[in-house]
Coordinates of C-alpha atoms and ligand atoms in Angstrom, one line a residue:
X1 CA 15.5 48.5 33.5
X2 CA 16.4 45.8 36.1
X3 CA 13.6 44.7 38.9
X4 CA 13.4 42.3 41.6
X5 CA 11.4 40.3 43.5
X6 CA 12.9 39.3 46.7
X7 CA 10.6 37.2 49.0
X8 CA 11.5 35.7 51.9
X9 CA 10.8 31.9 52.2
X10 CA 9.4 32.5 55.0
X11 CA 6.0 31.8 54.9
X12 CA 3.6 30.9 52.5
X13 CA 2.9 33.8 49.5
X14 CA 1.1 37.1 51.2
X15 CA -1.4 38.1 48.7
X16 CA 0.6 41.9 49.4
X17 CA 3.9 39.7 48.1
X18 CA 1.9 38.7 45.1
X19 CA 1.0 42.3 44.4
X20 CA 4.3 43.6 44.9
X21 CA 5.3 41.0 42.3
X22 CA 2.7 41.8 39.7
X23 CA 3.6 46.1 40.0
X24 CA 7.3 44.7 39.3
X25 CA 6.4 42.3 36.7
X26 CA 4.7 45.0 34.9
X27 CA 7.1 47.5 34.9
X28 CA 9.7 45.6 33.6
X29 CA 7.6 43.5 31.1
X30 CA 6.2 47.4 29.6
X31 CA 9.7 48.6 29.5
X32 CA 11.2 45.7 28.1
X33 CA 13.4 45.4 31.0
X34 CA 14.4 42.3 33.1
X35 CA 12.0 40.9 35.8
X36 CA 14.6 39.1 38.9
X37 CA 13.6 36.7 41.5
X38 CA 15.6 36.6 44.1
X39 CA 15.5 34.4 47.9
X40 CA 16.1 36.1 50.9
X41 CA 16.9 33.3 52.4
X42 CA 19.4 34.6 55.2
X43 CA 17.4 33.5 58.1
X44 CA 18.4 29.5 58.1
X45 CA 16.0 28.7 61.1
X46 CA 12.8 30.2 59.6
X47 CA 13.6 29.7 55.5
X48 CA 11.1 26.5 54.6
X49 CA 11.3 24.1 51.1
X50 CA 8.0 24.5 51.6
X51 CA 7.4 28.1 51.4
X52 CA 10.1 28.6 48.7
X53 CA 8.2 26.2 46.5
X54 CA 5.0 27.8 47.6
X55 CA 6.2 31.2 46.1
X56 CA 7.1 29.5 42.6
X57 CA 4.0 28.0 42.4
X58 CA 1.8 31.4 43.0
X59 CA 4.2 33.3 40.3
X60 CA 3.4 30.4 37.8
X61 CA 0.1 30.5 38.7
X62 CA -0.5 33.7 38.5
X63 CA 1.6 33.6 35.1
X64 CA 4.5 36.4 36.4
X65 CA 6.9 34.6 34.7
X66 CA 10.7 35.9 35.2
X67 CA 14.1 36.4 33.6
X68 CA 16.7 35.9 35.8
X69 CA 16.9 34.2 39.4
X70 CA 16.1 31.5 41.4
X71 CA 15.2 28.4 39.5
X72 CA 16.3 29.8 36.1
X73 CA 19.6 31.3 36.9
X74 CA 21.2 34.6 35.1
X75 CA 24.9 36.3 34.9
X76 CA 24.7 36.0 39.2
X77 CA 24.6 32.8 40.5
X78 CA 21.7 31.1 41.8
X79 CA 20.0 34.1 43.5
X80 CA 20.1 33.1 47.0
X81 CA 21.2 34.8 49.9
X82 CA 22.4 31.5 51.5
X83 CA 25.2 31.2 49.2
X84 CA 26.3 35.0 49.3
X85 CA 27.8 35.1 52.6
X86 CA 31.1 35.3 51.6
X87 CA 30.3 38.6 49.3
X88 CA 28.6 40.2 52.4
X89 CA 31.4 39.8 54.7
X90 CA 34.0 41.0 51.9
X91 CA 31.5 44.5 51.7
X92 CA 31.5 45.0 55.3
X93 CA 35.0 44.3 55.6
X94 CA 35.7 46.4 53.1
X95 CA 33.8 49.7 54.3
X96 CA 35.5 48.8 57.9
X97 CA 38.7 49.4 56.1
X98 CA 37.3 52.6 54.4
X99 CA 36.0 53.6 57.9
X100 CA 32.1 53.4 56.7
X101 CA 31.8 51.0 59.1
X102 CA 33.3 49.4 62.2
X103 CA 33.3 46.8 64.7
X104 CA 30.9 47.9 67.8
X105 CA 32.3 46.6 71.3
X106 CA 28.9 48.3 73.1
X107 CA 27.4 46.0 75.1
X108 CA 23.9 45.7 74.7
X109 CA 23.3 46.7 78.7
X110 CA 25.4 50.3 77.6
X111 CA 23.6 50.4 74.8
X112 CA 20.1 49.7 76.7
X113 CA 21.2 52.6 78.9
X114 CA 22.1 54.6 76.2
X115 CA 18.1 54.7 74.8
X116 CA 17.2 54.7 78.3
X117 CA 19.3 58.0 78.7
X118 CA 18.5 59.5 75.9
X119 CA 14.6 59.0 76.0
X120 CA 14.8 61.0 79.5
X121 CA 16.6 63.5 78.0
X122 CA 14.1 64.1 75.1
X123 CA 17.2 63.1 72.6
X124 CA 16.6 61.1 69.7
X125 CA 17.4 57.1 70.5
X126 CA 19.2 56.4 67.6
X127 CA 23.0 55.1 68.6
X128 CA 25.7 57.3 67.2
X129 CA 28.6 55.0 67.7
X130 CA 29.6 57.3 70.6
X131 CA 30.2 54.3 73.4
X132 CA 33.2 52.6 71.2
X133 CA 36.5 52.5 73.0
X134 CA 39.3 54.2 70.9
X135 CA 40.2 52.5 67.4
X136 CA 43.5 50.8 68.4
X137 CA 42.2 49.4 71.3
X138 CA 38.5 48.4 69.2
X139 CA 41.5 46.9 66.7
X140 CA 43.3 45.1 69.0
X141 CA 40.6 43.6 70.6
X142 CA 39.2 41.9 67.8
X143 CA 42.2 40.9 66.8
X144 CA 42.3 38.8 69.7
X145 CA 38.7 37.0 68.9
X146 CA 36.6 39.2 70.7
X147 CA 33.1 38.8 68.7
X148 CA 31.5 42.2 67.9
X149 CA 29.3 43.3 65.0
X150 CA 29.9 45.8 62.4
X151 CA 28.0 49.1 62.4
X152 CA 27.5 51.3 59.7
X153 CA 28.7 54.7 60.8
X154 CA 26.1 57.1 59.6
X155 CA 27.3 60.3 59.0
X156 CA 26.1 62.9 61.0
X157 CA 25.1 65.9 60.8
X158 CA 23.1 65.0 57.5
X159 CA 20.2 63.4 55.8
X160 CA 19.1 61.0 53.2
X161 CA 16.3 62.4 50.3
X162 CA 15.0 60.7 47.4
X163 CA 12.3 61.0 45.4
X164 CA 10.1 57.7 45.8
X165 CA 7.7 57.1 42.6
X166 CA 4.7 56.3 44.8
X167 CA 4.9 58.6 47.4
X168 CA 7.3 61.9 46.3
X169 CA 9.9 63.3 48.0
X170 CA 11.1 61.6 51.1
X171 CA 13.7 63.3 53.6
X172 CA 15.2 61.2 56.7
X173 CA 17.5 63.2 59.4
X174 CA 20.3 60.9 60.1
X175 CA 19.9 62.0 63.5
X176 CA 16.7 59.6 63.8
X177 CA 19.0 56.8 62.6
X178 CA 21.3 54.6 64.7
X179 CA 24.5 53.2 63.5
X180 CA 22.5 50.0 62.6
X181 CA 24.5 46.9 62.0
X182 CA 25.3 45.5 59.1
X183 CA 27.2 42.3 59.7
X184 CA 26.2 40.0 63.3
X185 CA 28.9 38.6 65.6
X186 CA 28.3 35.3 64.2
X187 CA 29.1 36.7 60.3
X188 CA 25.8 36.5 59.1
X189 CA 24.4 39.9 57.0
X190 CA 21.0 41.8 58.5
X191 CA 18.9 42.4 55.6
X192 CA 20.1 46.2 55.3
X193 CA 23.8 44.8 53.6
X194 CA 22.5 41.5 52.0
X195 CA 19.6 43.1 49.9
X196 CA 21.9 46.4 49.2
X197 CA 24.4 44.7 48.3
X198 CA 22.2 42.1 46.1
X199 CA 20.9 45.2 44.6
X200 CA 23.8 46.8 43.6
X201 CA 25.4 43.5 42.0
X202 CA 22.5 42.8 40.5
X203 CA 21.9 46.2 39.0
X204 CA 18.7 46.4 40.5
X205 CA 17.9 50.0 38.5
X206 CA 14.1 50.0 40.3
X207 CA 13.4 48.8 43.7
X208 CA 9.9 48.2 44.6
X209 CA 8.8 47.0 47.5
X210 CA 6.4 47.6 50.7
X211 CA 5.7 50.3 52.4
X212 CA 6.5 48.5 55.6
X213 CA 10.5 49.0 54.0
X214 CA 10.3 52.5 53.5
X215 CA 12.7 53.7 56.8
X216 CA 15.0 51.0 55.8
X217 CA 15.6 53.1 52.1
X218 CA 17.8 55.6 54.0
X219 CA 20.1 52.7 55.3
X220 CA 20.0 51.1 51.9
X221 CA 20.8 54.3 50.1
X222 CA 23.7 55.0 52.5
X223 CA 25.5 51.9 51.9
X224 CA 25.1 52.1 48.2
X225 CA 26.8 55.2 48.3
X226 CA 29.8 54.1 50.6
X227 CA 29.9 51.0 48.7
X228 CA 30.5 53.8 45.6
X229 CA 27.4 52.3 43.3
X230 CA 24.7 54.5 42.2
X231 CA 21.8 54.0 44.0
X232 CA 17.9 52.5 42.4
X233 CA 14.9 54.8 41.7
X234 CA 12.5 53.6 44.4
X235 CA 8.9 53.1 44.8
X236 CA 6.8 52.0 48.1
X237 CA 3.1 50.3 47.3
X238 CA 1.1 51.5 49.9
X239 CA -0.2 48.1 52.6
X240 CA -3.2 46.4 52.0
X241 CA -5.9 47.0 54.7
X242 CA -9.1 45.1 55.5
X243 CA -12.8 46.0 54.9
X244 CA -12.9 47.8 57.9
X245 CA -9.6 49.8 57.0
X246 CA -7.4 47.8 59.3
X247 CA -4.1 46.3 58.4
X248 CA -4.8 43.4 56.3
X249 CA -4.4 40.2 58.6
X250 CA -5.9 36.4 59.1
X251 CA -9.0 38.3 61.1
X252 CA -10.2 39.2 57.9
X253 CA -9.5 36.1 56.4
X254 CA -7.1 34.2 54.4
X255 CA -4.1 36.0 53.2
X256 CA -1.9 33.4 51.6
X257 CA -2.6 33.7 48.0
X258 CA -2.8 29.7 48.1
X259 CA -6.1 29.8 50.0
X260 CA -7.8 31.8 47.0
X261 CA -6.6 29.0 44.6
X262 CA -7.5 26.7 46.5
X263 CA -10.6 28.5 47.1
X264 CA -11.9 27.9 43.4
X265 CA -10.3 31.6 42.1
X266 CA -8.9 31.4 38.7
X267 CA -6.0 32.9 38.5
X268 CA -6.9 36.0 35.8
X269 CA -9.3 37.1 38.1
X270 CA -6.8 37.3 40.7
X271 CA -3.9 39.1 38.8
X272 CA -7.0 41.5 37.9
X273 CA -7.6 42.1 41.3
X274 CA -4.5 42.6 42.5
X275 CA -3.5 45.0 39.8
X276 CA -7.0 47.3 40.9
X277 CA -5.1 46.9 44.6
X278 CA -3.9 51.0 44.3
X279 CA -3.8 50.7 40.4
X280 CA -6.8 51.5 37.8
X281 CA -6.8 51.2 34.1
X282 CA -8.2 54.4 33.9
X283 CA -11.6 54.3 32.6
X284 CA -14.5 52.6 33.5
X285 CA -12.3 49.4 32.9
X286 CA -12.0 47.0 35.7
X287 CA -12.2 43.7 34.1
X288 CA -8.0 44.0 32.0
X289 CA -6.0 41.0 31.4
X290 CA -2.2 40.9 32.1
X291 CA -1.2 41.7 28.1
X292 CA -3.2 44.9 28.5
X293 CA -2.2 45.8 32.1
X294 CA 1.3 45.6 30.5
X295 CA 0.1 47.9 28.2
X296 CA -1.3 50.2 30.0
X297 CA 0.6 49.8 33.9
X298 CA 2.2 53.1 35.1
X299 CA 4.0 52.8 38.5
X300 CA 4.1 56.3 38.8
X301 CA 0.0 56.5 38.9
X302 CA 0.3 54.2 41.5
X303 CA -1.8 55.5 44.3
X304 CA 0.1 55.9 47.7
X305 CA -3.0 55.7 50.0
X306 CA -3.7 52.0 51.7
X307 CA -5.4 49.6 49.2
X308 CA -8.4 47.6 50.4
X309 CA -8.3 43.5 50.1
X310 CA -11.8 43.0 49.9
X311 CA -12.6 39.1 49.4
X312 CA -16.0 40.2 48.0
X313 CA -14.8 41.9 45.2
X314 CA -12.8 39.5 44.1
X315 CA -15.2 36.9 44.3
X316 CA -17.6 39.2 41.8
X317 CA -14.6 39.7 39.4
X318 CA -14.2 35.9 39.4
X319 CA -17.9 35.5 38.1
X320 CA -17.0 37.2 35.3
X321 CA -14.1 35.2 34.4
X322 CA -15.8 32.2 35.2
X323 CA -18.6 33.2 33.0
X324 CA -16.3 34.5 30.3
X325 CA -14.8 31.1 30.0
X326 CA -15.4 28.3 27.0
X327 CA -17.7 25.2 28.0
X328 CA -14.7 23.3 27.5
X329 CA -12.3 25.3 29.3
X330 CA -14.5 25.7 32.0
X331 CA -15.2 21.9 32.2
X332 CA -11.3 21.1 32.2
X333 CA -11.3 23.8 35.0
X334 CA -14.1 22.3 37.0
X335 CA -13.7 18.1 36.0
X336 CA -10.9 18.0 38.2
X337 CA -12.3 19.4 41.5
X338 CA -15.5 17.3 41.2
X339 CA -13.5 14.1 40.5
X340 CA -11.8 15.0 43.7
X341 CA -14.9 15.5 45.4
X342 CA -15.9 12.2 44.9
X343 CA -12.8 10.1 45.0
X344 CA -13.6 8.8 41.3
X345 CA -13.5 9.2 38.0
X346 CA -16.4 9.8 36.0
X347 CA -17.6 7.4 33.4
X348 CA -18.3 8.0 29.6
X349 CA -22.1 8.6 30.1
X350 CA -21.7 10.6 33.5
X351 CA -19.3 12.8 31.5
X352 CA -22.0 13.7 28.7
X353 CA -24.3 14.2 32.2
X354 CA -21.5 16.5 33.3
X355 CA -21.3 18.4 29.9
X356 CA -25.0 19.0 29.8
X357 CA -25.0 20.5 33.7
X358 CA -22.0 22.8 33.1
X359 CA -23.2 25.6 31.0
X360 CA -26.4 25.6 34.0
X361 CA -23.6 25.6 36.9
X362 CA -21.6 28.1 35.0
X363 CA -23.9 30.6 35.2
X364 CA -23.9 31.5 38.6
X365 CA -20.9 30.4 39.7
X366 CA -18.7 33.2 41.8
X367 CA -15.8 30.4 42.9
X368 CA -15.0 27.1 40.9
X369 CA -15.4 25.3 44.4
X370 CA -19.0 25.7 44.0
X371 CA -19.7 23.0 41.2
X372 CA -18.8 19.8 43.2
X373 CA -21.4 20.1 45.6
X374 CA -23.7 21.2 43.5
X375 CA -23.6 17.9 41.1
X376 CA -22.9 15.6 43.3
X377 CA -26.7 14.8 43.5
X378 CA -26.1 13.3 40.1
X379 CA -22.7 11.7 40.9
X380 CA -22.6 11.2 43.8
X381 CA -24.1 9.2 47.2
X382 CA -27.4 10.5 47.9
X383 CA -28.3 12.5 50.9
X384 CA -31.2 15.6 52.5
X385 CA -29.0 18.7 53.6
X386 CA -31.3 18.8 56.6
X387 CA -31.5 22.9 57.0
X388 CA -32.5 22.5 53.7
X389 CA -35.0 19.6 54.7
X390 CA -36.4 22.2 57.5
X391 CA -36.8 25.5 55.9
X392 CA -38.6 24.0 52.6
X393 CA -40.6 20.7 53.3
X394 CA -41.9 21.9 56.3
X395 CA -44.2 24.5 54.7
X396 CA -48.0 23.1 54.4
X397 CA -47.6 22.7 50.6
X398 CA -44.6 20.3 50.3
X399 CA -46.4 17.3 50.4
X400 CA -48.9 18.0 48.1
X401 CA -46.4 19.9 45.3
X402 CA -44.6 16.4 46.1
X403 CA -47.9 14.1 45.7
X404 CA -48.8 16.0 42.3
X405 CA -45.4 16.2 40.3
X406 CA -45.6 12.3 41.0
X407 CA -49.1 12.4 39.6
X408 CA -47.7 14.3 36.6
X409 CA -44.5 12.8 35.9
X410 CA -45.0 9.6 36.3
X411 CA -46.2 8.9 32.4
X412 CA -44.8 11.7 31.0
X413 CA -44.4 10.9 27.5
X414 CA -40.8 12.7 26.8
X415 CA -37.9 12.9 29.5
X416 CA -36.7 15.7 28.1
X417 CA -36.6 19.4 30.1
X418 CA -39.0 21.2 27.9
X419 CA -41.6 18.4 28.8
X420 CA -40.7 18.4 32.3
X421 CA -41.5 22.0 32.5
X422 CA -44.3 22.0 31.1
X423 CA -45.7 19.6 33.5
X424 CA -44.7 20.7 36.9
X425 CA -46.1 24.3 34.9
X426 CA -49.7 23.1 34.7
X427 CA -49.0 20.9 38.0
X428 CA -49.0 24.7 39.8
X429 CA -51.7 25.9 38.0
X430 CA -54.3 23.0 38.8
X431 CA -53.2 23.4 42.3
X432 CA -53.1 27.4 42.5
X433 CA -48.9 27.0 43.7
X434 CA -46.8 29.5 43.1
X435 CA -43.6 28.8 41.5
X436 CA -41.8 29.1 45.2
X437 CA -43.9 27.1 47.2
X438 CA -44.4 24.1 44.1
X439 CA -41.3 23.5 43.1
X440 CA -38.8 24.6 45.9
X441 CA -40.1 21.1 47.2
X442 CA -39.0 19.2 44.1
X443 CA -36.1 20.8 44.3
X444 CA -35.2 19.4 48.2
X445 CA -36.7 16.6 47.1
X446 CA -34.5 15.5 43.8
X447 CA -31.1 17.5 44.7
X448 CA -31.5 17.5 48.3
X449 CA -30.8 20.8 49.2
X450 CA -32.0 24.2 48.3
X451 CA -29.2 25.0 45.8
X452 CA -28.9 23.5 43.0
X453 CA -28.7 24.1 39.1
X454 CA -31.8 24.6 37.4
X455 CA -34.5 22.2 37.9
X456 CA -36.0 21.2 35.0
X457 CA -32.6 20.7 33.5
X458 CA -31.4 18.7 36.7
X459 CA -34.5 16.3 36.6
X460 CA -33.8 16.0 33.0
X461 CA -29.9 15.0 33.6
X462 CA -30.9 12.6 36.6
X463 CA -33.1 10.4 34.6
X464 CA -37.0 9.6 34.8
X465 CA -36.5 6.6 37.4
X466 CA -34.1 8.1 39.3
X467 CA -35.9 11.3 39.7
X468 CA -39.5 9.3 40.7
X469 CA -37.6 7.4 42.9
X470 CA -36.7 10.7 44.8
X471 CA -39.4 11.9 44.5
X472 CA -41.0 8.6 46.4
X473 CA -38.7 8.4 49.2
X474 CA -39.4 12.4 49.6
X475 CA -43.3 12.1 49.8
X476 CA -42.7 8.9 52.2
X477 CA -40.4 11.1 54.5
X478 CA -42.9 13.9 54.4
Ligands
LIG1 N1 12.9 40.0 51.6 C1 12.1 41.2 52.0 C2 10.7 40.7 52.5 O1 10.4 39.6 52.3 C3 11.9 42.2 50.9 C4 13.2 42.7 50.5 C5 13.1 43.9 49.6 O2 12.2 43.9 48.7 O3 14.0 44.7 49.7 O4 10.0 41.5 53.0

């Protein structure tokens, strides 16, 4: 079993690419077959370093290692497009000399006129070669330089059928398809003869791919056969829709699979979720890692209705795999992002600080972007988020849940967090403050906004003086 990948550079990695990468990575990692990446970088103008880098970087972080292609070579070159063109122009040169194909002198006002025509006439559009002059002359003409492009002559009357994995059997009348070219004026392949013909050097045994490529199959199978290979099995994942069952696009957010990265996703959850995206384990299962996907992955149970890209639930399935990570690995995960945030490095005793707010962050975390601002009371310069400020110190019991904890902390015997609690827990009692309105306060008032990690623990890890100072500058304010 032989599959590809074959993104365009493009743009940056669609999180429907990443999918279509994952099904193929799977089937070819359960059948112990070969997993291809290949560029289809024809198009000079709109190919980017950039985006082709981009795409390497979401395989490897999503851990879809491959076999053969771009980057790590193989029996078939380096596995661009860009440096086929030769091999294209040989295959349509050749079929033109079998008569598959042949050099169209239509001009695009007849052919306009042609669809015009046949529209009013309740025909089918497609173009069936029939405003060529004669062969000779066709022959003779571009002989003498005249630039044309090469059309595939599909043979009609017939049809193309196949059986597609996802969706069944699949039956296109020829007559709906046009003599679609293979080869421009200016020598350069459509997609239609550079990916068929990439597929059948390749020995591309499974093509899967996009729904959105499903009416180009019957071109691709046609070639195949006049180019006398044996055509792939092929299977067409269904497109990812929005919430609101809409084609998935930047209205419902971010759909480069860089913005979840950089979003604070770890990349298992992601692979998980993109697996669910018309897949299931089965079972009650959702949470599967990539061994056991490649375990248990059948293409053919694939479903063939529109998958929904919810950002939601993802973000739930990345609380559990934040949670289900070590305290270390979740501190090498997280270190990084927080040292970022604040344009330093932390020292030796603001790392043990770190290590002791982790586990309390951790928690409740959804996306790893969360921690920075969360500890940057701690670590960083201090400041009042002031919607905070509003919604919590305003209330009539601020200053006094303020005035007391002073009163009670101040003295305390132990900095420690059980000794903390246990103050600001009789602090409520003696002043009849429910655990809302006492220590929401202390909260603004030490953290500076309204989320935060735990409080106890956070006045703990800030220190005694640095906490009564806070504290101080919050009952002066109020
Ligand atoms: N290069 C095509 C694309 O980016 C996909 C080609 C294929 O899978 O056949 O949409």
């Amino acid at each position: 079993m032989r599959v590809r990948f074959a993104p365009s550079p493009t743009g940056y990695l669609h999180v429907g690419g990443a999918r279509t990468a994952l099904f193929n990575y799977l089937v070819a990692r359960k059948a112990g077959g070969t997993f291809i990446l290949r560029s289809d970088d024809t198009d000079a103008e709109r190919s980017e370093d950039t985006y082709r880098d981009d795409i390497y970087a979401g395989m490897a972080w999503l851990g879809l290692d491959w076999d053969e292609g771009v980057e790590r070579g193989g029996p078939h070159g380096d596995y661009r497009q860009s440096s086929r063109f030769d091999r294209y122009r040989d295959v349509a040169e050749q079929l033109v000399a079998d008569g598959k194909a042949y050099y169209s002198l239509a001009t695009n006002e007849a052919l306009d006129a042609f669809r015009k025509a046949a529209q009013q006439e309740g025909r089918p559009p497609a173009y069936d070669g029939s405003l060529e002059p004669p062969a000779d002359e066709a022959a003779r003409r571009v002989e003498l330089g005249e630039a044309a492009p090469i059309r595939f002559r599909v043979p009609r009357p017939g049809s193309t059928e196949f059986v597609d994995v996802v969706r069944g059997d699949m039956e296109f009348d020829h007559v709906q398809i046009e003599d679609f070219v293979i080869l421009r004026s200016n020598g350069s392949p459509t997609y239609h003869l550079a990916s068929t013909v990439d597929d059948v050097d390749y020995e591309i045994t499974h093509v899967i791919r996009g729904e959105d490529l499903l009416s180009s199959t019957p071109k691709h199978i046609l070639i195949t056969q006049a180019m006398g290979a044996e055509s792939a099995t092929y299977a067409h994942l269904s497109l990812l829709m929005g919430p609101d069952g809409k084609k998935l696009s930047k209205r419902h957010g971010d759909t480069a699979l860089r913005a979840y990265r950089d979003a604070g996703i770890v990349p298992e959850a992601m692979v998980n979720y993109l697996a669910l995206l018309g897949w299931s384990p089965g079972d009650e299962d959702t949470v599967i890692d990539l061994d056991s996907m490649v375990e248990r992955f059948d293409i053919g149970a694939v479903s063939r209705n529109p998958a929904v890209f919810d950002p939601q639930k993802l973000e739930w399935l990345n609380g559990i795999y934040i949670r289900e990570m070590s305290e270390h690995e979740f501190v090498a995960a997280v270190l990084p992002l927080v040292e970022d945030d604040l344009g330093r490095q932390l020292n030796d005793a603001e790392r043990s600080q770190f290590d002791e707010l982790a586990p309390l962050v951790q928690e409740r975390a959804k996306r790893l972007t969360e921690i920075a601002p969360q500890v940057r009371f701690v670590f960083g310069e201090f400041g009042y988020d002031e919607t905070s400020w509003d919604k919590v110190m305003k209330g009539d019991d601020a200053p006094l849940a303020v005035e007391k904890a002073l009163d009670r902390l101040t003295g305390l015997e132990r900095w420690d967090t059980e000794h903390i609690e246990a103050a600001l827990r009789l602090m409520l009692e003696e002043n009849e403050l429910s655990a809302r309105k006492g220590l929401q306060p202390l909260r603004v008032a030490i953290a500076g906004s309204s989320v935060s990690p735990p409080l106890f623990e956070s006045m703990a890890v800030l220190g005694r003086e640095r906490t009564l100072e806070r504290l101080q500058a919050a009952a002066a304010r109020l």
